[in-house]
Short mmCIF file of C-alpha atoms in Angstrom, two decimals:
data_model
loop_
_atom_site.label_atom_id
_atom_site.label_comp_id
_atom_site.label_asym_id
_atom_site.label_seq_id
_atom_site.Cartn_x
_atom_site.Cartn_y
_atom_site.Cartn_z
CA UNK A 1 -49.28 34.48 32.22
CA UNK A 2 -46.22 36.39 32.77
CA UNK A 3 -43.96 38.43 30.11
CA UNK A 4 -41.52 36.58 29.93
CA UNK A 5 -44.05 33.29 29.23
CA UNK A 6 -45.57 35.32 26.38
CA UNK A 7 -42.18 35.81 24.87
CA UNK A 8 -41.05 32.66 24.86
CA UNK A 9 -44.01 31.35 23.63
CA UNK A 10 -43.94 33.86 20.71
CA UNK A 11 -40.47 32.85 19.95
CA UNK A 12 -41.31 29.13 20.02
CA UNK A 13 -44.10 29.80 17.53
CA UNK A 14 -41.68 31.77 15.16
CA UNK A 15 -39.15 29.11 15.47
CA UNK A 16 -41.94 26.74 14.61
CA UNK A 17 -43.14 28.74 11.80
CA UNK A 18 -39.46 29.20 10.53
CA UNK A 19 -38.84 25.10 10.93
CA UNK A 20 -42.45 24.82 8.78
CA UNK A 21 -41.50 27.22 6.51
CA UNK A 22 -38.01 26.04 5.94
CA UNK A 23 -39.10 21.96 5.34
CA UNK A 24 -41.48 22.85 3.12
CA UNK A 25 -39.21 24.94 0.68
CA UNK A 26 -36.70 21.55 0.90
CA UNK A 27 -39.67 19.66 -0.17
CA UNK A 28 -40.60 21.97 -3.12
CA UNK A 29 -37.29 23.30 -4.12
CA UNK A 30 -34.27 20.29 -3.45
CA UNK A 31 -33.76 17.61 -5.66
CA UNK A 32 -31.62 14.63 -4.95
CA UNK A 33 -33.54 12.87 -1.42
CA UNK A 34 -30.14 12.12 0.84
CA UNK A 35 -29.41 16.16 0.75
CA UNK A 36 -32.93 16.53 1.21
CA UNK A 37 -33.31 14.50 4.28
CA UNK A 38 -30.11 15.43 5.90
CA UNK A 39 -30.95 19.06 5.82
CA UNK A 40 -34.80 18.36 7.10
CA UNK A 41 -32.78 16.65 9.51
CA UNK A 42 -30.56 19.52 10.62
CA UNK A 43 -33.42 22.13 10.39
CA UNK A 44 -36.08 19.71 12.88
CA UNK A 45 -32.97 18.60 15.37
CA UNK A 46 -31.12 21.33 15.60
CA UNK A 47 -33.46 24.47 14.82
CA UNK A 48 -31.74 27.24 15.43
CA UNK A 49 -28.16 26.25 13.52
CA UNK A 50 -30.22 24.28 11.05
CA UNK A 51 -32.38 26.71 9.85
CA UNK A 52 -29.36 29.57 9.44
CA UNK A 53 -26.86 27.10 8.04
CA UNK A 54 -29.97 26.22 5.53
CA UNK A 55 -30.76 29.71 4.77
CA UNK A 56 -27.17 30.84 3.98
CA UNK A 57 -25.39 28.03 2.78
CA UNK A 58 -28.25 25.23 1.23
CA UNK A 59 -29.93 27.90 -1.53
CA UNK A 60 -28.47 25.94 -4.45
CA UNK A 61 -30.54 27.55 -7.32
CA UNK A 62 -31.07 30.86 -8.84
CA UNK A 63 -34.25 31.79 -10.63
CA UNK A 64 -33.05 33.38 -13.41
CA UNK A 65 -34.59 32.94 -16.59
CA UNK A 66 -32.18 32.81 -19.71
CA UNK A 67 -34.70 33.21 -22.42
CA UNK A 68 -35.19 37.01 -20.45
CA UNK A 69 -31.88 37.95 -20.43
CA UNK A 70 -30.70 36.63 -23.64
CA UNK A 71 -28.85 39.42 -25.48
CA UNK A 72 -29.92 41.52 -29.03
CA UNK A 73 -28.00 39.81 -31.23
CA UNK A 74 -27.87 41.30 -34.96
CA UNK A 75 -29.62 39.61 -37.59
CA UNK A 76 -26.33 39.23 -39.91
CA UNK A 77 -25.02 37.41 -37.31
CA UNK A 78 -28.52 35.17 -36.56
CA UNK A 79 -28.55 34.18 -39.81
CA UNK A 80 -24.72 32.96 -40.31
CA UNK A 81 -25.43 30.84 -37.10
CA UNK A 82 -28.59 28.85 -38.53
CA UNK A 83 -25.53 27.89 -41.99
CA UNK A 84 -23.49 27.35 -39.31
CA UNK A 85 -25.85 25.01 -37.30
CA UNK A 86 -26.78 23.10 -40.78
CA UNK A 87 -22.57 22.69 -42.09
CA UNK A 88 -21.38 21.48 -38.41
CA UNK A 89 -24.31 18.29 -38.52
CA UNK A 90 -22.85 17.68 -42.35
CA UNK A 91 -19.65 17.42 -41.05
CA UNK A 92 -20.26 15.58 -37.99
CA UNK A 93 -21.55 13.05 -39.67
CA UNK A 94 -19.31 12.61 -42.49
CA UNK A 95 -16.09 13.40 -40.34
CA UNK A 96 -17.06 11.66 -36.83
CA UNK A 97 -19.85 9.56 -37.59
CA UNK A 98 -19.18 7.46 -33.84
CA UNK A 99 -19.84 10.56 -32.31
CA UNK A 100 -22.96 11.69 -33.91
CA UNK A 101 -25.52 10.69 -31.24
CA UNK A 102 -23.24 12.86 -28.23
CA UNK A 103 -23.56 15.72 -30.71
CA UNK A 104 -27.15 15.28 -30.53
CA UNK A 105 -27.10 15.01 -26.65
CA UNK A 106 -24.96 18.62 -26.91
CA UNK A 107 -28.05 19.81 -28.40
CA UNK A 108 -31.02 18.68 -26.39
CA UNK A 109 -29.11 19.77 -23.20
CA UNK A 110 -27.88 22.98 -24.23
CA UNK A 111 -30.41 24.01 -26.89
CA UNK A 112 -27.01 25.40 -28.52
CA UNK A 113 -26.17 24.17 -32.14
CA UNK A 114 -22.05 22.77 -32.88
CA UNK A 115 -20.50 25.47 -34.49
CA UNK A 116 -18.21 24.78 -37.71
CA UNK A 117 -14.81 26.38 -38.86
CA UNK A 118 -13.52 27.12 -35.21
CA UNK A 119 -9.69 27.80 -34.47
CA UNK A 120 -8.75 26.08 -30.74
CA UNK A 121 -5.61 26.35 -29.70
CA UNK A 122 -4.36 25.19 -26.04
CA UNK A 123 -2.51 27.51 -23.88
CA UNK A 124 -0.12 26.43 -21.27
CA UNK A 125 -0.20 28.25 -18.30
CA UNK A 126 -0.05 32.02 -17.93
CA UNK A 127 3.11 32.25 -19.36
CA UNK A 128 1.26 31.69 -22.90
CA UNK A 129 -1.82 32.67 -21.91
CA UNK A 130 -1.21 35.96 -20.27
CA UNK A 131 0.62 38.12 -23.15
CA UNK A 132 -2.11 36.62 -25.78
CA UNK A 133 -4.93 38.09 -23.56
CA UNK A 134 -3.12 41.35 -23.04
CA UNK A 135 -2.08 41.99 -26.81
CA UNK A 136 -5.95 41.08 -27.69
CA UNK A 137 -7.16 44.15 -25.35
CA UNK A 138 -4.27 46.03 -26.46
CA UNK A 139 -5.74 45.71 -29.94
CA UNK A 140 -9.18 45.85 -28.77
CA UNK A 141 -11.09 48.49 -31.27
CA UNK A 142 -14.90 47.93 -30.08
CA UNK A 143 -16.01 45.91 -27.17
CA UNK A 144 -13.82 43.83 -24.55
CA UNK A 145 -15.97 41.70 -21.76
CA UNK A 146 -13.99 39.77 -18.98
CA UNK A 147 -15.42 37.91 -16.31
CA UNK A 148 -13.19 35.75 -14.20
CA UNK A 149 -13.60 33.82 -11.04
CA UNK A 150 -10.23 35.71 -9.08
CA UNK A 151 -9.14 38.73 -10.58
CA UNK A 152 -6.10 39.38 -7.71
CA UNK A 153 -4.35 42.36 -7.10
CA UNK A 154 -0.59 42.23 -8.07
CA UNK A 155 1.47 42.28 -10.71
CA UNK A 156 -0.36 40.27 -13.43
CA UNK A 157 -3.54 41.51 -11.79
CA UNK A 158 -2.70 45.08 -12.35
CA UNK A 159 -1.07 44.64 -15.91
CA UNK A 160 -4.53 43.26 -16.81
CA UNK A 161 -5.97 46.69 -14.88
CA UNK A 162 -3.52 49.05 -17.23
CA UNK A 163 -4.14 47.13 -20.29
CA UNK A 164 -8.44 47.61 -20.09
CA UNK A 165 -7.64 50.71 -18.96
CA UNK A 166 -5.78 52.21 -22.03
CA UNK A 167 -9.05 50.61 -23.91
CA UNK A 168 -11.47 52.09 -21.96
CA UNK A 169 -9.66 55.37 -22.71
CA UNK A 170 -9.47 55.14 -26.35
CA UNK A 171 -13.27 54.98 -26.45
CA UNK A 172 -13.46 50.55 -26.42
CA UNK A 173 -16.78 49.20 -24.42
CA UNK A 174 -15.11 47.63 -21.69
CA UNK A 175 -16.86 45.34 -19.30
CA UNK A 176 -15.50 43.74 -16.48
CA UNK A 177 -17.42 40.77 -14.15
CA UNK A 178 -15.66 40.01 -11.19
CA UNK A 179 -17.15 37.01 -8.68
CA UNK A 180 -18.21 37.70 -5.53
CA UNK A 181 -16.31 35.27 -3.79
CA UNK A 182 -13.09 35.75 -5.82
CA UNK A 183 -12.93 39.40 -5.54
CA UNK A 184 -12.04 38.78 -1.09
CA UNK A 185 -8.72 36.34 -2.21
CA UNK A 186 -6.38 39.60 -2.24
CA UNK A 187 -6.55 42.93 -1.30
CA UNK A 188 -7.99 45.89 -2.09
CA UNK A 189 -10.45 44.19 -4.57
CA UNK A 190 -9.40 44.77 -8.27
CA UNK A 191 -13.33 45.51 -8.67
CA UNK A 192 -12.52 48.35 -6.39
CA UNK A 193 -9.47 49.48 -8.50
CA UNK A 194 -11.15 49.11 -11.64
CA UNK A 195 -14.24 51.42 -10.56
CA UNK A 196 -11.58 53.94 -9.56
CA UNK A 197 -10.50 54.00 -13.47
CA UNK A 198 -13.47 54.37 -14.25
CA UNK A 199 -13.99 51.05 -16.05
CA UNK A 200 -17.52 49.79 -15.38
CA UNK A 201 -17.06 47.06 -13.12
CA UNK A 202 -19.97 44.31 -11.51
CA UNK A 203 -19.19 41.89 -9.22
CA UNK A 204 -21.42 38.87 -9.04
CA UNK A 205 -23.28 38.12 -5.83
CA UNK A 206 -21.67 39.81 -3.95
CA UNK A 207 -21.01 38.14 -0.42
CA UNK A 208 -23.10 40.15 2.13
CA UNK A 209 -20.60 38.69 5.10
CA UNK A 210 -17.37 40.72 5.18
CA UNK A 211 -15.15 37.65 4.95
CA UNK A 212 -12.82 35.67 2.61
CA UNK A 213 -14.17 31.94 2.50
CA UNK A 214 -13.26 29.63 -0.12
CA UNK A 215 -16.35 27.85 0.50
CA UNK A 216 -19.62 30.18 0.25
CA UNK A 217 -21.77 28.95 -2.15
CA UNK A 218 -22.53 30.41 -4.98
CA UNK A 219 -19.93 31.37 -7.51
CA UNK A 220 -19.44 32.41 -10.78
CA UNK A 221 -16.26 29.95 -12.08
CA UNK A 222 -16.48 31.33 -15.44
CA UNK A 223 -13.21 32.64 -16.97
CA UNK A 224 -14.51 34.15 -20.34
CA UNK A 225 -12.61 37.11 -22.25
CA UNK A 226 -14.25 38.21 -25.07
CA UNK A 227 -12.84 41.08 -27.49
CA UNK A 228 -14.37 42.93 -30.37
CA UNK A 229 -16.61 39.51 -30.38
CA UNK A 230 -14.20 37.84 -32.87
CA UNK A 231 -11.47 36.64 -30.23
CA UNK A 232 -12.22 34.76 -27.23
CA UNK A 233 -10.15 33.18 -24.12
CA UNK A 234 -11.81 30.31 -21.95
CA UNK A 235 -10.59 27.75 -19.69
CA UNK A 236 -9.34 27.30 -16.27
CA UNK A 237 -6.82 29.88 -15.50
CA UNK A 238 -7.85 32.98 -13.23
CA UNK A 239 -5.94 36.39 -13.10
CA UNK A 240 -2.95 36.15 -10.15
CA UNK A 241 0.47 35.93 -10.54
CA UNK A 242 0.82 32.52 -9.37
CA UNK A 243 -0.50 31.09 -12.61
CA UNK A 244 3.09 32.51 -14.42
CA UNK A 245 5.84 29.84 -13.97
CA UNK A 246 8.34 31.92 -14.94
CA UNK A 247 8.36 34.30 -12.50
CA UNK A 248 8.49 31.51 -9.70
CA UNK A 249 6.12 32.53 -7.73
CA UNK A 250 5.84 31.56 -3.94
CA UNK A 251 2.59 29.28 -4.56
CA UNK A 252 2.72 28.08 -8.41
CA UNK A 253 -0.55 26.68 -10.18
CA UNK A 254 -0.23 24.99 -13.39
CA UNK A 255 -3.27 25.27 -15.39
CA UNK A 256 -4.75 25.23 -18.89
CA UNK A 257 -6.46 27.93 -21.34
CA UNK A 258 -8.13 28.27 -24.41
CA UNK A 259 -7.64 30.79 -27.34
CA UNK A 260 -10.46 30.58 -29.55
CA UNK A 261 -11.46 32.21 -33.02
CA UNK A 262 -14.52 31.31 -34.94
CA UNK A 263 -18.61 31.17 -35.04
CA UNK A 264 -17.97 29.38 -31.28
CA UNK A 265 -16.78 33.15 -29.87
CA UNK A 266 -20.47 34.10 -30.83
CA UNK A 267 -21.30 31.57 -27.74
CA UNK A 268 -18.57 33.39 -25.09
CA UNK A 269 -20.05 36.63 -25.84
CA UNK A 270 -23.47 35.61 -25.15
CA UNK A 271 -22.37 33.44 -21.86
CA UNK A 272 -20.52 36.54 -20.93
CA UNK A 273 -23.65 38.98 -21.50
CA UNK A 274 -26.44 37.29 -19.85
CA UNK A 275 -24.15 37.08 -16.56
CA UNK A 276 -23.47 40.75 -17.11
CA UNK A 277 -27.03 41.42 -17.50
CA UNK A 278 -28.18 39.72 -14.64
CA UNK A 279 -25.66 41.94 -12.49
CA UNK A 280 -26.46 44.77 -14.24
CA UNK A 281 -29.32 44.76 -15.89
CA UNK A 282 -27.68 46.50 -18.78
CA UNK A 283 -28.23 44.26 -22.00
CA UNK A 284 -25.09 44.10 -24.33
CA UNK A 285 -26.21 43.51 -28.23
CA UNK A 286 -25.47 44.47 -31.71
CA UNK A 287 -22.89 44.02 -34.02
CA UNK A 288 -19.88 45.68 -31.66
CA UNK A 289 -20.63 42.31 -29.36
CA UNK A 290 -22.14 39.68 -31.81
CA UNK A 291 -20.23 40.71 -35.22
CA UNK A 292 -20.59 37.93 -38.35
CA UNK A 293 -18.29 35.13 -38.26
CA UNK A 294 -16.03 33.62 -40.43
CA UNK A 295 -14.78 30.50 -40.32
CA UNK A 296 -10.71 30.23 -39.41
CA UNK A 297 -10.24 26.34 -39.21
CA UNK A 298 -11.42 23.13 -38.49
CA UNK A 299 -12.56 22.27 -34.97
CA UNK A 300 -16.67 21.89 -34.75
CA UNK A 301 -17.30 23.27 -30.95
CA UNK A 302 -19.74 24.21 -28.82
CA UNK A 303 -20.14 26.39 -25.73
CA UNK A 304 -21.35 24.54 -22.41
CA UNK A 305 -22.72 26.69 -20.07
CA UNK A 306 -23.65 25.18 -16.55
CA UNK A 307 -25.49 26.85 -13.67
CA UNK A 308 -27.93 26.39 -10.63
CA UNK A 309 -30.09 28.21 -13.06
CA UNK A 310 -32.22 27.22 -16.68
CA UNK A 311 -28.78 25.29 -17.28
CA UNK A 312 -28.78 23.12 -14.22
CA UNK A 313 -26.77 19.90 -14.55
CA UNK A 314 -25.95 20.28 -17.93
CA UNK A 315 -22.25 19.48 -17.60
CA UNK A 316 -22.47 16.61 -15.78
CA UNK A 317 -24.95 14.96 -17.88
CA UNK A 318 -22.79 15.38 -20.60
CA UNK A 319 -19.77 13.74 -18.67
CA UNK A 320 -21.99 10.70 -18.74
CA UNK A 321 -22.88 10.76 -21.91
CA UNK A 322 -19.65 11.16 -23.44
CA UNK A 323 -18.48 8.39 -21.03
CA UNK A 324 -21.20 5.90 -22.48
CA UNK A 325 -19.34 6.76 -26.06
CA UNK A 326 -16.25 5.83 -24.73
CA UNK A 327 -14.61 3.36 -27.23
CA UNK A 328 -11.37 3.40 -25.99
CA UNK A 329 -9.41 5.35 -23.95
CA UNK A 330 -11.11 8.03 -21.81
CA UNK A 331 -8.82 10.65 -20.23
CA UNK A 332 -9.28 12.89 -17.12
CA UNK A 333 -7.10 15.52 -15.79
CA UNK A 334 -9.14 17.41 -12.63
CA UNK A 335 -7.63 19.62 -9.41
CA UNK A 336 -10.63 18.78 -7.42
CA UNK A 337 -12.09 14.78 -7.97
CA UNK A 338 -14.72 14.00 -5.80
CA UNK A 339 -17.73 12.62 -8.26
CA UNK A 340 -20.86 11.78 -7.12
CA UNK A 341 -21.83 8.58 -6.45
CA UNK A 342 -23.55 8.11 -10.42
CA UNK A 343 -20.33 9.44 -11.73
CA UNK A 344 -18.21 7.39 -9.90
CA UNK A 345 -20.29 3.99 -11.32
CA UNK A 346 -20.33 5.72 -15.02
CA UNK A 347 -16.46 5.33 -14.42
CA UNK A 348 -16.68 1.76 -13.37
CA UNK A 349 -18.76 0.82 -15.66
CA UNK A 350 -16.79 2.31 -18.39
CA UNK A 351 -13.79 1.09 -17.18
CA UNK A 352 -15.70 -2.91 -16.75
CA UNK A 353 -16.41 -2.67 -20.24
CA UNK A 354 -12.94 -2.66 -21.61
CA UNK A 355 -12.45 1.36 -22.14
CA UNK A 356 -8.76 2.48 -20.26
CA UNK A 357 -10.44 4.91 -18.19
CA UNK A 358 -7.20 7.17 -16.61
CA UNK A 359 -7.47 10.01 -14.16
CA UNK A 360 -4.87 12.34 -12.93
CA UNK A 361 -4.90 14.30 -10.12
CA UNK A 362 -2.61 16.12 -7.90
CA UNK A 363 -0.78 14.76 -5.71
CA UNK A 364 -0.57 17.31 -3.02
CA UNK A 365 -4.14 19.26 -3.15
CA UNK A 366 -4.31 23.17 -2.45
CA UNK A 367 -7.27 22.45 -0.26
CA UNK A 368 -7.02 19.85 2.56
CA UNK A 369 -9.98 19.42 2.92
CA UNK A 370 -10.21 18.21 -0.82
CA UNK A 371 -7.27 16.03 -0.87
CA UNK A 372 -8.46 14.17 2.35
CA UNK A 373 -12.16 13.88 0.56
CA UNK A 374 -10.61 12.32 -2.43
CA UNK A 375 -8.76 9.50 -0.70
CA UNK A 376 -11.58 8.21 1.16
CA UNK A 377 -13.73 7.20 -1.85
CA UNK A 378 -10.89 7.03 -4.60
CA UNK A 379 -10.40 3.15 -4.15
CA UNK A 380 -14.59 2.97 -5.27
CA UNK A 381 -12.62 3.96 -8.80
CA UNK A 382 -9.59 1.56 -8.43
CA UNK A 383 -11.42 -1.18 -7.41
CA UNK A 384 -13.87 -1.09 -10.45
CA UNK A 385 -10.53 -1.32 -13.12
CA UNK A 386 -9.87 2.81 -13.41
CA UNK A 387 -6.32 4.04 -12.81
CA UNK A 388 -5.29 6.59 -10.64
CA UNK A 389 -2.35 9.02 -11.19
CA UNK A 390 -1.14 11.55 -8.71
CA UNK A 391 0.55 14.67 -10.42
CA UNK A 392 3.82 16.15 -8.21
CA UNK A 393 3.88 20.15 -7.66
CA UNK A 394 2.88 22.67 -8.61
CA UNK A 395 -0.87 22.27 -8.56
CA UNK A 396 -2.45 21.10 -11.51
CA UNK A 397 -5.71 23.43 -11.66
CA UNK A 398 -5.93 21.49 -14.92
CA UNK A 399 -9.41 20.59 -16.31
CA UNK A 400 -9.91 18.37 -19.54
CA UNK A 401 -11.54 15.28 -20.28
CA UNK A 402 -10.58 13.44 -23.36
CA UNK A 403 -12.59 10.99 -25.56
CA UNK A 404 -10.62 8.30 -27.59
CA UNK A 405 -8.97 10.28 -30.22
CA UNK A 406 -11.47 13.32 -31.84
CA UNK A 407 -13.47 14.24 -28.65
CA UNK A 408 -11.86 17.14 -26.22
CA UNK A 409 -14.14 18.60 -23.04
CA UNK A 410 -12.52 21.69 -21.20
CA UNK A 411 -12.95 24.65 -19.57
CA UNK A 412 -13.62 26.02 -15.71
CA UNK A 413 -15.92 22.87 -14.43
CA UNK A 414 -14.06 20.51 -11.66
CA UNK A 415 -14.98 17.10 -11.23
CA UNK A 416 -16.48 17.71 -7.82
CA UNK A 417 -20.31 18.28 -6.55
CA UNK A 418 -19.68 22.18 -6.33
CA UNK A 419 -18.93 22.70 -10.08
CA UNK A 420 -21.58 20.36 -11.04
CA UNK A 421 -24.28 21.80 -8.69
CA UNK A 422 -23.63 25.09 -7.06
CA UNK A 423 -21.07 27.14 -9.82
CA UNK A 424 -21.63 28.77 -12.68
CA UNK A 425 -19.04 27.13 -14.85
CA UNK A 426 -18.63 26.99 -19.12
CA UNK A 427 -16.76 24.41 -20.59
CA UNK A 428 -16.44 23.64 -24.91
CA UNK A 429 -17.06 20.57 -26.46
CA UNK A 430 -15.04 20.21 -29.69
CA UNK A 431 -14.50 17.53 -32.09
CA UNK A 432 -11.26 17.73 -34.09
CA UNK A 433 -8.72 14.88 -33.91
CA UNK A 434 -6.24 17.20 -34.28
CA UNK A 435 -6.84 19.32 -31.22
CA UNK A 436 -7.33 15.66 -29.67
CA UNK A 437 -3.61 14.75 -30.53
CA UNK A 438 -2.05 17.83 -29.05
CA UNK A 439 -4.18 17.68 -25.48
CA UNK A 440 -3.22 14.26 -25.34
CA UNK A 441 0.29 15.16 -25.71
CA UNK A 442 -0.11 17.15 -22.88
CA UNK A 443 -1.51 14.60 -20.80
CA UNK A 444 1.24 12.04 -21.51
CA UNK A 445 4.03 14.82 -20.78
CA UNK A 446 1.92 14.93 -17.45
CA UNK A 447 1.19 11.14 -16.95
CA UNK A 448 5.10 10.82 -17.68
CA UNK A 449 6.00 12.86 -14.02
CA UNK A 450 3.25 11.52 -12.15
CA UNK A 451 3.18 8.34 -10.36
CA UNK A 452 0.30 5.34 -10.10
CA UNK A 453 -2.18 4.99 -6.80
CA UNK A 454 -2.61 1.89 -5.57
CA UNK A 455 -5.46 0.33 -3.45
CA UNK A 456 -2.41 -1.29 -1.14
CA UNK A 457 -1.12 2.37 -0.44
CA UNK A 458 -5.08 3.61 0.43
CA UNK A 459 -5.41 0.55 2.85
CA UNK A 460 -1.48 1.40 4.73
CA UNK A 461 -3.37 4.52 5.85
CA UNK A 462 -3.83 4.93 9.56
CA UNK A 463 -6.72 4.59 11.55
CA UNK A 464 -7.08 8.01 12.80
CA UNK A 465 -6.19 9.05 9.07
CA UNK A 466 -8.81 6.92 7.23
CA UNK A 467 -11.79 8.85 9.96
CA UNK A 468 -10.50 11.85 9.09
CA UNK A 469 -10.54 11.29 5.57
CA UNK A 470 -13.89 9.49 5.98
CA UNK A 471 -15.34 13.03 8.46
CA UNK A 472 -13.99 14.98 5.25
CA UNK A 473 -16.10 13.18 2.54
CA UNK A 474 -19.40 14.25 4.22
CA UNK A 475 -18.22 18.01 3.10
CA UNK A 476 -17.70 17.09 -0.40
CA UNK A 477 -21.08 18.78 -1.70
CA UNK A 478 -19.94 22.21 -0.73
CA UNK A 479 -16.01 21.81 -1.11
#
C-alpha cells in the first residue's frame, strides 16, 4: 500500500468520523425534524461543505445556565419584588380580568412575576429617544449598563462615547456590551474606542472571521440601558445616526423605544447583568444595580427575555398565546415578517375566527433578501382573512404587537425565525389601556401612509420573480 493510499484512506476515515460525529449531535441537539433532516442531508451528500456550513453556521443553542449567572441582588430589593409579585395578580384580576390566564402564561414561561406601578412611555425615533438616554447618563450617580446590538461610530455614536465617558470619570460603574456582529457595521469598532477611554467594554461572541456579515448567527439583539437601576431604555432602536430624522440622514430608519421607570427596571438590570456576566464573568449585584423600587404609575409589565439558551422560545410562545386571547383587533407592526409555518396558521386562525388581525410592514425592506422572502409566503396570511399593509420610506425597524385595547408587546424581537430561534432578544409585556391607546395611535398615524396588499398584486408577479422569491424563502431561518 502506497503513501499516498494510506493518506487518503486516513482522510476518508476522518471525514467519516466527522460525518458520524456531526449526525449524531443533529440527532441529540436539533429540535424541529425538517431543519434536522435537511442539514443530515447536507452533512451525508455533500461532506465536506456540509459539515463546515453545520459547524459554523447550524450551532443554534448556547449552554448557558441562568440560574448560575443570576446576579446578587440585595435583599431590600428581593423582598419589595415578592409585594410586588402579590399587588400586580390583585390588579390583574380586578383591572383586566380577560387577560388573566396570558398573565399566567407570562409566568410559567418566564418564571418572572408582572410587576405593578410601572411608568412606560413610547419614544419615537432617536430624535426623542436619543437626548433622554444621554441626559440619564449625564445624571448617572452610581451604575450605568448598556448593551446594544450596533453601537456605530459617528456622530450619535460618539456623543453616546463622550457622555459614558464623563461618567466613568466622575467615579459612575459604567458597563458597556457591545454584539459581536454589530460591532463590524462601521468602523473602527466603538468597543475599540470605548476601551481606549478606558470604559470597560465586552463584546459578545465575538466573530472569530474578520468580516462584516449581517447574517452570522448568533447575536445579541438586546438594546437595554440601564442607569443607577431606577431608569431604564428598551426597545428597538440601536446607536447610529440614521435612527435621528432630523438630521436627514443618507439611509433613515424609523423605529420605536421605550423609557421605563418602576419595579420592571429591576428586570433590565438583571437581563443586562447575566449577559455581562457571561462575557465577563464579572457578576454585577447590590444595591448600586438592584436599588428598591417605588412605584411611579400604572402600567403592570414584565420583562421577556428570549435566547437559544434556558429561555429558548419563550417569545414566540407567547405570540401565540396572546394571539389565542385575541378578542378583537390584533395589531402587528414588524421590519422583518417571515413567521414560521405555526405562526403563520395562529394568524389564520385568529383572523377565521372573527378577530381583525392587521400587519404592517415595509414596503421597501433594508434587506433583499428579506423583502423577497416575505412575498413568497405573505398570500398564506391574505388568503386566511389577515390584512396586509406595506409602510413607504424610511424603514420601519418598528416592533410592537398590540392586543385589543389593554395588551402592548414590544421590544428588539422581529417576527422572523432568527429572532425567535437564534437572537438573544427582550421584549415587555404590559397591560395598561392607556399605554394601549397611545401605541395604537401610532399605528393608525402609520396605517394612515401605508397602502393595502392584495393577493391580485402577489399573483401579477413574474415568473422569474415569483422563483426568486420562492429560492429566497428557503433562507428565511437564518435571515
Amino acid at each position: 500500500m502506497t503513501d499516498h493510499t494510506i493518506w487518503m484512506a486516513a482522510l476518508l476515515a476522518v471525514e467519516l468520523a466527522a460525518q458520524v460525529a456531526t449526525v449524531a449531535h443533529l440527532l441529540l441537539s436539533r429540535r424541529d425534524v425538517p431543519s434536522t433532516v435537511g442539514w443530515a442531508g447536507l452533512v451525508i451528500l455533500a461532506p465536506m461543505a456540509g459539515l463546515v456550513l453545520y459547524w459554523l453556521f447550524g450551532i443554534n443553542r448556547i449552554t448557558r445556565k441562568a440560574h448560575r449567572l443570576r446576579p446578587q441582588t440585595s435583599e431590600a430589593s428581593d423582598r419589595a419584588e415578592l409585594a410586588g409579585e402579590r399587588r400586580a395578580h390583585r390588579l390583574l384580576q380586578s383591572e383586566y380580568p380577560d387577560l388573566v390566564r396570558l398573565g399566567h402564561l407570562g409566568d410559567a414561561l418566564t418564571g418572572l412575576p408582572l410587576e405593578a406601578g410601572n411608568r412606560i412611555e413610547a419614544l419615537i425615533d432617536g430624535d426623542q429617544a436619543y437626548p433622554r438616554m444621554l441626559e440619564a447618563i449625564d445624571r448617572a450617580e452610581e451604575t450605568v449598563g448598556l448593551s446594544t446590538y450596533i453601537f456605530d461610530t459617528d456622530a450619535v455614536g460618539l456623543l453616546f462615547a463622550d457622555a459614558l465617558e464623563r461618567a466613568h470619570r466622575r467615579g459612575v460603574s459604567v458597563r458597556i456590551l457591545v454584539d459581536g456582529v454589530g460591532q463590524r457595521y462601521s468602523h473602527p469598532p466603538m468597543p475599540m474606542l470605548l476601551r481606549r477611554r478606558g470604559i470597560p467594554t465586552a463584546v459578545f461572541l465575538a466573530s472569530v472571521l474578520p468580516v462584516r456579515s449581517q447574517y452570522l448567527n448568533l447575536r445579541n439583539h438586546r438594546k437595554i440601558l440601564v442607569v443607577d437601576g431606577r431608569i431604564g431604555f428598551t426597545g428597538g432602536l440601536n446607536i447610529r445616526a440614521g435612527c435621528q430624522m432630523a438630521s436627514c440622514p443618507r439611509h433613515p430608519i424609523q423605529d420605536l423605544h421605550l423609557c421605563v421607570e418602576g419595579p420592571v427596571v429591576r428586570f433590565l438590570v438583571e437581563a443586562f447583568a447575566l449577559d455581562w456576566t457571561f462575557t465577563t464573568g464579572e457578576r454585577l449585584g447590590g444595591d448600586a444595580w438592584f436599588p428598591v423600587l417605588s412605584t411611579v404609575g400604572q402600567t403592570l409589565a414584565r420583562g421577556v427575555p428570549d435566547g437559544p439558551d434556558e429561555d429558548f422560545d419563550i417569545i414566540r410562545r407567547m405570540i401565540l398565546g396572546a394571539l389565542t386571547t385575541a378578542r378583537a383587533r390584533v395589531r402587528i407592526v414588524s421590519p422583518y415578517f417571515l413567521p414560521d409555518q405555526t405562526l403563520t396558521t395562529a394568524l389564520n386562525v385568529t383572523a377565521l375566527r372573527g378577530v381583525e388581525v392587521e400587519i404592517l410592514m415595509p414596503e421597501k425592506n433594508n434587506l433583499k433578501l428579506v423583502q423577497w422572502a416575505a412575498q413568497a409566503q405573505v398570500d398564506q396570511l391574505l388568503e386566511g382573512h389577515c390584512r396586509i399593509r406595506l409602510s413607504p420610506p424610511p424603514f420601519d425597524h418598528t416592533k410592537l404587537m398590540l392586543i385589543d385595547d389593554a395588551w402592548s408587546f414590544l421590544g428588539s424581537a422581529n417576527w422572523d425565525v432568527r429572532s425567535l430561534r437564534l437572537n438573544f432578544e427582550y421584549n415587555l409585556e404590559c397591560y395598561d389601556r392607556d399605554l394601549s391607546r397611545r401605541l395604537h395611535h401610532l399605528v393608525d398615524a402609520k396605517t394612515a401612509a401605508s397602502r393595502e396588499l392584495t393577493l391580485g398584486e402577489l399573483a401579477d408577479r413574474s415568473i422569474p420573480v415569483k422563483l426568486r422569491d420562492g429560492f429566497a424563502r428557503l433562507f428565511s431561518p437564518y435571515l
